[in-house]
Amino acid sequence: MTDSAILLIHCPDQAGLVAQVTEFVHRNRGNIINLDQHVDRSIGHFFMRIEWDLEGFLIPREKINDYFDTLLGKTYDMKWQLHFSQRKPKIAVFVSKASHCLFDLLQRHGTGEFDCEITAIVSNHRQLEGLASRFDIPFHYFPITAENKAEQEAETSRILREAETDLIVLARYMQVLSNDFCQSWAHRIINIHHSFLPAFKGARPYERAFERGVKLIGATSHYVTADLDEGPIIAQSVEPVTHHHTIEDLKRIGKDVEKRVLSQAVYLHLRHLILPFGNRTIIFN
Amino acid sequence: MTDSAILLIHCPDQAGLVAQVTEFVHRNRGNIINLDQHVDRSIGHFFMRIEWDLEGFLIPREKINDYFDTLLGKTYDMKWQLHFSQRKPKIAVFVSKASHCLFDLLQRHGTGEFDCEITAIVSNHRQLEGLASRFDIPFHYFPITAENKAEQEAETSRILREAETDLIVLARYMQVLSNDFCQSWAHRIINIHHSFLPAFKGARPYERAFERGVKLIGATSHYVTADLDEGPIIAQSVEPVTHHHTIEDLKRIGKDVEKRVLSQAVYLHLRHLILPFGNRTIIFN
Amino acid sequence: MTDSAILLIHCPDQAGLVAQVTEFVHRNRGNIINLDQHVDRSIGHFFMRIEWDLEGFLIPREKINDYFDTLLGKTYDMKWQLHFSQRKPKIAVFVSKASHCLFDLLQRHGTGEFDCEITAIVSNHRQLEGLASRFDIPFHYFPITAENKAEQEAETSRILREAETDLIVLARYMQVLSNDFCQSWAHRIINIHHSFLPAFKGARPYERAFERGVKLIGATSHYVTADLDEGPIIAQSVEPVTHHHTIEDLKRIGKDVEKRVLSQAVYLHLRHLILPFGNRTIIFN
Amino acid sequence: MTDSAILLIHCPDQAGLVAQVTEFVHRNRGNIINLDQHVDRSIGHFFMRIEWDLEGFLIPREKINDYFDTLLGKTYDMKWQLHFSQRKPKIAVFVSKASHCLFDLLQRHGTGEFDCEITAIVSNHRQLEGLASRFDIPFHYFPITAENKAEQEAETSRILREAETDLIVLARYMQVLSNDFCQSWAHRIINIHHSFLPAFKGARPYERAFERGVKLIGATSHYVTADLDEGPIIAQSVEPVTHHHTIEDLKRIGKDVEKRVLSQAVYLHLRHLILPFGNRTIIFN
């Protein structure tokens, strides 16, 4: 696999930005592998993802941030993230009782589609401990009550930080994380909500979808913010349903949508293809 | 085209209903063309659509309702609608300024896909008068203000009833009909709402969808009730959108979804394939 | 879970078939749980699926076939299959090197969505032996060469019959089964082909799809017949692709379509919802 | 509407191309409105679409081609197309008897979604003359026989050239155009084929789809080449079908797919968003 660097950049738009950034790479003997940009002209803001081969690149990787800041970032009031393809992201998966999303993540990890390490499975139930151990992944049992929540979250955070966790995936995890937790892991928690947001936020979306008599059910993956089910959406998908379907059928059909929408979001995040901006996301090619 | 009768029936479920109804048709020399039924076992309710060829049918059409009531309807506490294929439904289309939905209805009417008469185009603006006259359809201009609304609705109703109108299609009609109007035309008004209900009810759904950063936009056709955008859903569809799309793009893409979802609902209604029940719809094959 | 019987019936159409069959169940104190039927009027053929609760049913299960044949089957020239919900089907999964489809089947089996036993994983490679053993499923290694093929197939068939296997699922199994094998397991082998049939039959469909520049890629699940990729189609689905996607991307995206389309077919088969007829399938509700 | 220039460029890939082209625009006081590029790394080829506001642009429009060629085109072995937003493209629509695609084009033209002139409707039947005249579009009747085909095509070409026609849209036009005609209008004829290519090329695709028992039907829009249904694909879409659907139902459902897929292709072409390359298309954002 190529040893590459990925920059996700955004700043106020002006003439010449693409040229400036590509020049920065070229001038320093980097070979561009991927380039995608977007200008939101309604607000005059520029977004770019550039990936280049580090072989022969003049600037040592530990200095790239600094050079970029000095030569471009400051000048153009840029905000950016710098990633390296060789650093394999570490992800923790939070689950409750439903296994289908976790299973799908394990499948993609197993085939190498997800180039990452799954360092922990965290759960408020013991149900999925067996599945975790089938795949030799450390399982951490953290039952949550009103009284112990803050403490359990703190301990969970501690374990995850020790393991240098980059991303938390809530795979039908049914506890609501505290604002503090969400903020300390901002843009590093992906959740799957089992409805087509913003319809049916919160609890029991399938029951409510059934009552409303919708003809499509959906699922939404998003970054978690302090407001439940309100964070920037990454992916959504739907499946048709009819009067023949009971609530149980909706849940069964919905599981497939949840799996693919959550996995799609995780895939995009691991490939550094998502740039959250305001309450929306830019998904680069 | 076959001269057929269509019964849409529903009642509390019990053993033998399908046999009873099919027997009713057979015994009277009717040849069944189409049969579809559904039991909602969670509430023990039975739904059926049966269509049969009237050629050689023993009961004269003006007596079918009465015979059915006497022989089956009363016994099984049935509610039903009886339709005849040879009666071409008459529809009125309400529009404001946007023409795309009206155009699609005219196209399907023109090809014969909609076997109906379009007896009137009603509008609160003059914009689409030219289009109505291209297709030789009477255009009725009814501008609405707070003061004249009741009167305009009454006059509109009068004209529609005189023309024996069966169905009103709100094709991006932007006025909110009064409760009285909705109730006097219950289950005979189909509306297209330019969002995936129940998300983004009411005004400016595309702007709100854009702000929320959804990755799919949708449209919903439904029967109109007293509550805005709350009536039983008939059809829904979605299209993917990305960060590249402006609000204008969302509207452009959305128009296509609106057209097909509204036309799908009208097609199903004209073929007597929809049975509204509670706030949901059974869509028969 | 309900102890039910399921009949899948088809015969030349005539008046009264639905009534006859439902009467057969009612008269013998069976309570109908599910009923779906279809008439193909272009050929005058009738299809039905009826499921009823066996509790209190007068005819003992080992005699149902005989009674049905005597009382209805012969009279109406019916062909039928009789299944019992309490008999958990046994399935064998054939794989080569790709694991994603197998994994998805294991996930649905694990959650109980597939109510069946997975009695064997058969493979012409050793790659997936580890995965089989993680899930405690017997793994049978059968490498195939031109010389040993007949013998390997015979031995495989023997093992499967001994285990009373009901269904063989080819989960991206890359060997072509012989005509003899296909015929001896007629309508009991489901394959996933990684294209939208009949486009791109045979080898390397993704490469060929890429060359053709299609904008959608698909997958098809079908019953296996003697003719490669020609058997009756059960399910199909597609995903959009663009010029940005390489052949590797097509394969990655395609895997998701393969998973869901194969699993959908297996689900329908396990629930006895499929009736193959000619080279097509009736999929009941 | 902005007065803009659009360049569609492709050439062998090398470092600095994006910078070079954007610089060309900037240096000459052009303000970039839209920029999208793609590199096919498997063949080392670069593709770009750049659109800029001509207000204040230093190079007069009649000289842009020449300057671009001199300063960039030759150096980088580029091939390009230059378009101006203010030149409203002129399209001719070819039809036979089916009106649905033509109608959809007329609807989008009527709303301004298609910013173009429809200068002629050409047909080998008289059926749609009425529709053409409702919309005040010149109708040209050209019945085709083996004997008169070359002559009719020549006359048609002459009329179209006189009207400075930019694009021919075959809207379910059932005649096969000669190689000569296709070549003289290379990349300027868009056809809709009523199947999901490459499945069911040629005649009677719905009948053949029905026989094959597919569970999805589709349509494909593409540029016409000398080989029937083989040209570069622009757009494709599908709709689900079931055993309930007759061949007539497939045609009815298929019409909707044809409409949207053809109209999508025409929209993209009119906006100069398509770059055909080899037998494929790049569709820019």
mmCIF file of N, CA and C in Angstrom, chain C residues 104-173:
data_model
loop_
_atom_site.group_PDB
_atom_site.id
_atom_site.type_symbol
_atom_site.label_atom_id
_atom_site.label_comp_id
_atom_site.label_asym_id
_atom_site.label_seq_id
_atom_site.Cartn_x
_atom_site.Cartn_y
_atom_site.Cartn_z
ATOM 1 N N ASP C 104 -22.016 -12.628 5.675
ATOM 2 C CA ASP C 104 -23.350 -12.049 5.803
ATOM 3 C C ASP C 104 -24.364 -13.140 6.151
ATOM 4 N N LEU C 105 -24.179 -14.326 5.570
ATOM 5 C CA LEU C 105 -25.059 -15.445 5.902
ATOM 6 C C LEU C 105 -24.866 -15.812 7.379
ATOM 7 N N LEU C 106 -23.615 -15.842 7.832
ATOM 8 C CA LEU C 106 -23.333 -16.175 9.234
ATOM 9 C C LEU C 106 -23.975 -15.137 10.165
ATOM 10 N N GLN C 107 -23.946 -13.868 9.742
ATOM 11 C CA GLN C 107 -24.526 -12.825 10.583
ATOM 12 C C GLN C 107 -26.030 -13.048 10.737
ATOM 13 N N ARG C 108 -26.683 -13.323 9.628
ATOM 14 C CA ARG C 108 -28.131 -13.497 9.708
ATOM 15 C C ARG C 108 -28.512 -14.790 10.421
ATOM 16 N N HIS C 109 -27.672 -15.759 10.299
ATOM 17 C CA HIS C 109 -27.898 -17.004 11.039
ATOM 18 C C HIS C 109 -27.717 -16.735 12.525
ATOM 19 N N GLY C 110 -26.675 -15.980 12.841
ATOM 20 C CA GLY C 110 -26.362 -15.664 14.237
ATOM 21 C C GLY C 110 -27.469 -14.893 14.943
ATOM 22 N N THR C 111 -28.137 -13.995 14.245
ATOM 23 C CA THR C 111 -29.211 -13.204 14.863
ATOM 24 C C THR C 111 -30.541 -13.935 14.850
ATOM 25 N N GLY C 112 -30.586 -15.081 14.179
ATOM 26 C CA GLY C 112 -31.849 -15.792 14.086
ATOM 27 C C GLY C 112 -32.719 -15.334 12.924
ATOM 28 N N GLU C 113 -32.240 -14.390 12.141
ATOM 29 C CA GLU C 113 -33.024 -13.950 10.978
ATOM 30 C C GLU C 113 -33.194 -15.141 10.027
ATOM 31 N N PHE C 114 -32.127 -15.936 9.878
ATOM 32 C CA PHE C 114 -32.240 -17.193 9.130
ATOM 33 C C PHE C 114 -32.543 -18.284 10.159
ATOM 34 N N ASP C 115 -33.728 -18.807 10.083
ATOM 35 C CA ASP C 115 -34.067 -19.888 11.004
ATOM 36 C C ASP C 115 -33.671 -21.203 10.346
ATOM 37 N N CYS C 116 -32.411 -21.571 10.507
ATOM 38 C CA CYS C 116 -31.889 -22.762 9.842
ATOM 39 C C CYS C 116 -30.645 -23.243 10.567
ATOM 40 N N GLU C 117 -30.132 -24.378 10.129
ATOM 41 C CA GLU C 117 -28.834 -24.862 10.604
ATOM 42 C C GLU C 117 -27.853 -24.742 9.446
ATOM 43 N N ILE C 118 -26.663 -24.270 9.745
ATOM 44 C CA ILE C 118 -25.624 -24.306 8.711
ATOM 45 C C ILE C 118 -24.785 -25.541 9.023
ATOM 46 N N THR C 119 -24.978 -26.588 8.253
ATOM 47 C CA THR C 119 -24.348 -27.862 8.584
ATOM 48 C C THR C 119 -22.947 -28.033 8.015
ATOM 49 N N ALA C 120 -22.616 -27.257 6.996
ATOM 50 C CA ALA C 120 -21.295 -27.432 6.393
ATOM 51 C C ALA C 120 -20.881 -26.228 5.582
ATOM 52 N N ILE C 121 -19.581 -25.993 5.603
ATOM 53 C CA ILE C 121 -19.007 -25.036 4.661
ATOM 54 C C ILE C 121 -18.060 -25.847 3.786
ATOM 55 N N VAL C 122 -18.328 -25.789 2.502
ATOM 56 C CA VAL C 122 -17.556 -26.572 1.533
ATOM 57 C C VAL C 122 -16.720 -25.611 0.704
ATOM 58 N N SER C 123 -15.444 -25.952 0.476
ATOM 59 C CA SER C 123 -14.619 -25.021 -0.284
ATOM 60 C C SER C 123 -13.541 -25.714 -1.111
ATOM 61 N N ASN C 124 -13.190 -25.081 -2.204
ATOM 62 C CA ASN C 124 -12.097 -25.597 -3.030
ATOM 63 C C ASN C 124 -10.761 -24.928 -2.650
ATOM 64 N N HIS C 125 -10.816 -24.121 -1.615
ATOM 65 C CA HIS C 125 -9.595 -23.527 -1.071
ATOM 66 C C HIS C 125 -9.622 -23.641 0.449
ATOM 67 N N ARG C 126 -8.496 -23.412 1.069
ATOM 68 C CA ARG C 126 -8.449 -23.508 2.549
ATOM 69 C C ARG C 126 -8.660 -22.155 3.245
ATOM 70 N N GLN C 127 -8.632 -21.106 2.425
ATOM 71 C CA GLN C 127 -8.719 -19.732 2.966
ATOM 72 C C GLN C 127 -9.713 -19.518 4.096
ATOM 73 N N LEU C 128 -10.916 -20.014 3.902
ATOM 74 C CA LEU C 128 -12.001 -19.667 4.816
ATOM 75 C C LEU C 128 -12.215 -20.701 5.921
ATOM 76 N N GLU C 129 -11.238 -21.595 6.053
ATOM 77 C CA GLU C 129 -11.347 -22.619 7.106
ATOM 78 C C GLU C 129 -11.360 -21.960 8.484
ATOM 79 N N GLY C 130 -10.539 -20.913 8.637
ATOM 80 C CA GLY C 130 -10.474 -20.212 9.924
ATOM 81 C C GLY C 130 -11.811 -19.601 10.292
ATOM 82 N N LEU C 131 -12.453 -18.990 9.309
ATOM 83 C CA LEU C 131 -13.749 -18.361 9.557
ATOM 84 C C LEU C 131 -14.787 -19.422 9.952
ATOM 85 N N ALA C 132 -14.760 -20.557 9.245
ATOM 86 C CA ALA C 132 -15.685 -21.647 9.566
ATOM 87 C C ALA C 132 -15.482 -22.093 11.011
ATOM 88 N N SER C 133 -14.221 -22.195 11.397
ATOM 89 C CA SER C 133 -13.978 -22.710 12.752
ATOM 90 C C SER C 133 -14.295 -21.679 13.824
ATOM 91 N N ARG C 134 -14.177 -20.387 13.517
ATOM 92 C CA ARG C 134 -14.620 -19.367 14.472
ATOM 93 C C ARG C 134 -16.091 -19.564 14.817
ATOM 94 N N PHE C 135 -16.830 -20.103 13.839
ATOM 95 C CA PHE C 135 -18.267 -20.267 14.060
ATOM 96 C C PHE C 135 -18.655 -21.724 14.265
ATOM 97 N N ASP C 136 -17.624 -22.552 14.521
ATOM 98 C CA ASP C 136 -17.863 -23.954 14.876
ATOM 99 C C ASP C 136 -18.681 -24.679 13.829
ATOM 100 N N ILE C 137 -18.416 -24.400 12.561
ATOM 101 C CA ILE C 137 -19.135 -25.083 11.487
ATOM 102 C C ILE C 137 -18.146 -25.994 10.758
ATOM 103 N N PRO C 138 -18.521 -27.254 10.570
ATOM 104 C CA PRO C 138 -17.645 -28.189 9.868
ATOM 105 C C PRO C 138 -17.217 -27.653 8.507
ATOM 106 N N PHE C 139 -15.905 -27.710 8.251
ATOM 107 C CA PHE C 139 -15.356 -27.203 6.993
ATOM 108 C C PHE C 139 -14.868 -28.385 6.165
ATOM 109 N N HIS C 140 -15.297 -28.438 4.914
ATOM 110 C CA HIS C 140 -14.896 -29.541 4.045
ATOM 111 C C HIS C 140 -14.104 -28.998 2.869
ATOM 112 N N TYR C 141 -12.860 -29.430 2.790
ATOM 113 C CA TYR C 141 -11.977 -28.937 1.739
ATOM 114 C C TYR C 141 -12.030 -29.871 0.539
ATOM 115 N N PHE C 142 -12.511 -29.355 -0.591
ATOM 116 C CA PHE C 142 -12.622 -30.170 -1.800
ATOM 117 C C PHE C 142 -11.981 -29.423 -2.974
ATOM 118 N N PRO C 143 -10.676 -29.489 -3.102
ATOM 119 C CA PRO C 143 -10.046 -28.845 -4.266
ATOM 120 C C PRO C 143 -10.507 -29.557 -5.536
ATOM 121 N N ILE C 144 -10.729 -28.797 -6.569
ATOM 122 C CA ILE C 144 -11.280 -29.359 -7.806
ATOM 123 C C ILE C 144 -10.268 -29.266 -8.953
ATOM 124 N N THR C 145 -10.094 -30.371 -9.632
ATOM 125 C CA THR C 145 -9.329 -30.368 -10.885
ATOM 126 C C THR C 145 -10.202 -31.038 -11.935
ATOM 127 N N ALA C 146 -9.809 -30.930 -13.185
ATOM 128 C CA ALA C 146 -10.583 -31.570 -14.256
ATOM 129 C C ALA C 146 -10.736 -33.067 -13.966
ATOM 130 N N GLU C 147 -9.678 -33.675 -13.452
ATOM 131 C CA GLU C 147 -9.678 -35.123 -13.213
ATOM 132 C C GLU C 147 -10.520 -35.555 -12.029
ATOM 133 N N ASN C 148 -10.485 -34.787 -10.970
ATOM 134 C CA ASN C 148 -11.163 -35.256 -9.743
ATOM 135 C C ASN C 148 -12.572 -34.709 -9.564
ATOM 136 N N LYS C 149 -13.003 -33.867 -10.478
ATOM 137 C CA LYS C 149 -14.242 -33.129 -10.261
ATOM 138 C C LYS C 149 -15.450 -34.025 -9.988
ATOM 139 N N ALA C 150 -15.651 -35.003 -10.837
ATOM 140 C CA ALA C 150 -16.828 -35.867 -10.676
ATOM 141 C C ALA C 150 -16.810 -36.554 -9.318
ATOM 142 N N GLU C 151 -15.627 -37.027 -8.964
ATOM 143 C CA GLU C 151 -15.470 -37.734 -7.692
ATOM 144 C C GLU C 151 -15.695 -36.796 -6.503
ATOM 145 N N GLN C 152 -15.125 -35.593 -6.593
ATOM 146 C CA GLN C 152 -15.294 -34.641 -5.498
ATOM 147 C C GLN C 152 -16.767 -34.252 -5.342
ATOM 148 N N GLU C 153 -17.425 -34.059 -6.483
ATOM 149 C CA GLU C 153 -18.840 -33.694 -6.421
ATOM 150 C C GLU C 153 -19.660 -34.830 -5.806
ATOM 151 N N ALA C 154 -19.331 -36.047 -6.186
ATOM 152 C CA ALA C 154 -20.067 -37.204 -5.659
ATOM 153 C C ALA C 154 -19.885 -37.287 -4.153
ATOM 154 N N GLU C 155 -18.658 -37.111 -3.695
ATOM 155 C CA GLU C 155 -18.380 -37.174 -2.263
ATOM 156 C C GLU C 155 -19.080 -36.028 -1.525
ATOM 157 N N THR C 156 -19.036 -34.848 -2.128
ATOM 158 C CA THR C 156 -19.716 -33.694 -1.530
ATOM 159 C C THR C 156 -21.210 -33.979 -1.407
ATOM 160 N N SER C 157 -21.803 -34.461 -2.487
ATOM 161 C CA SER C 157 -23.225 -34.791 -2.461
ATOM 162 C C SER C 157 -23.533 -35.794 -1.360
ATOM 163 N N ARG C 158 -22.661 -36.785 -1.226
ATOM 164 C CA ARG C 158 -22.882 -37.825 -0.217
ATOM 165 C C ARG C 158 -22.906 -37.210 1.187
ATOM 166 N N ILE C 159 -21.909 -36.398 1.469
ATOM 167 C CA ILE C 159 -21.831 -35.764 2.788
ATOM 168 C C ILE C 159 -23.064 -34.905 3.036
ATOM 169 N N LEU C 160 -23.470 -34.161 2.025
ATOM 170 C CA LEU C 160 -24.620 -33.265 2.182
ATOM 171 C C LEU C 160 -25.920 -34.050 2.395
ATOM 172 N N ARG C 161 -26.062 -35.146 1.672
ATOM 173 C CA ARG C 161 -27.281 -35.930 1.838
ATOM 174 C C ARG C 161 -27.338 -36.580 3.215
ATOM 175 N N GLU C 162 -26.203 -37.039 3.639
ATOM 176 C CA GLU C 162 -26.132 -37.642 4.981
ATOM 177 C C GLU C 162 -26.572 -36.650 6.037
ATOM 178 N N ALA C 163 -26.240 -35.394 5.817
ATOM 179 C CA ALA C 163 -26.598 -34.353 6.780
ATOM 180 C C ALA C 163 -28.005 -33.814 6.504
ATOM 181 N N GLU C 164 -28.715 -34.470 5.600
ATOM 182 C CA GLU C 164 -30.081 -34.071 5.249
ATOM 183 C C GLU C 164 -30.158 -32.609 4.796
ATOM 184 N N THR C 165 -29.210 -32.219 3.997
ATOM 185 C CA THR C 165 -29.133 -30.838 3.523
ATOM 186 C C THR C 165 -30.308 -30.506 2.613
ATOM 187 N N ASP C 166 -30.924 -29.362 2.884
ATOM 188 C CA ASP C 166 -32.073 -28.910 2.101
ATOM 189 C C ASP C 166 -31.663 -27.924 1.005
ATOM 190 N N LEU C 167 -30.637 -27.155 1.288
ATOM 191 C CA LEU C 167 -30.291 -26.064 0.389
ATOM 192 C C LEU C 167 -28.783 -25.894 0.330
ATOM 193 N N ILE C 168 -28.264 -25.706 -0.878
ATOM 194 C CA ILE C 168 -26.858 -25.366 -1.075
ATOM 195 C C ILE C 168 -26.789 -23.905 -1.496
ATOM 196 N N VAL C 169 -25.985 -23.143 -0.796
ATOM 197 C CA VAL C 169 -25.817 -21.736 -1.144
ATOM 198 C C VAL C 169 -24.414 -21.531 -1.688
ATOM 199 N N LEU C 170 -24.320 -21.124 -2.939
ATOM 200 C CA LEU C 170 -23.024 -20.835 -3.548
ATOM 201 C C LEU C 170 -22.719 -19.360 -3.273
ATOM 202 N N ALA C 171 -21.820 -19.164 -2.311
ATOM 203 C CA ALA C 171 -21.531 -17.807 -1.846
ATOM 204 C C ALA C 171 -20.222 -17.322 -2.458
ATOM 205 N N ARG C 172 -20.292 -16.993 -3.730
ATOM 206 C CA ARG C 172 -19.114 -16.631 -4.534
ATOM 207 C C ARG C 172 -18.185 -17.837 -4.661
ATOM 208 N N TYR C 173 -18.842 -18.972 -4.833
ATOM 209 C CA TYR C 173 -18.111 -20.221 -5.135
ATOM 210 C C TYR C 173 -17.741 -20.181 -6.603
#
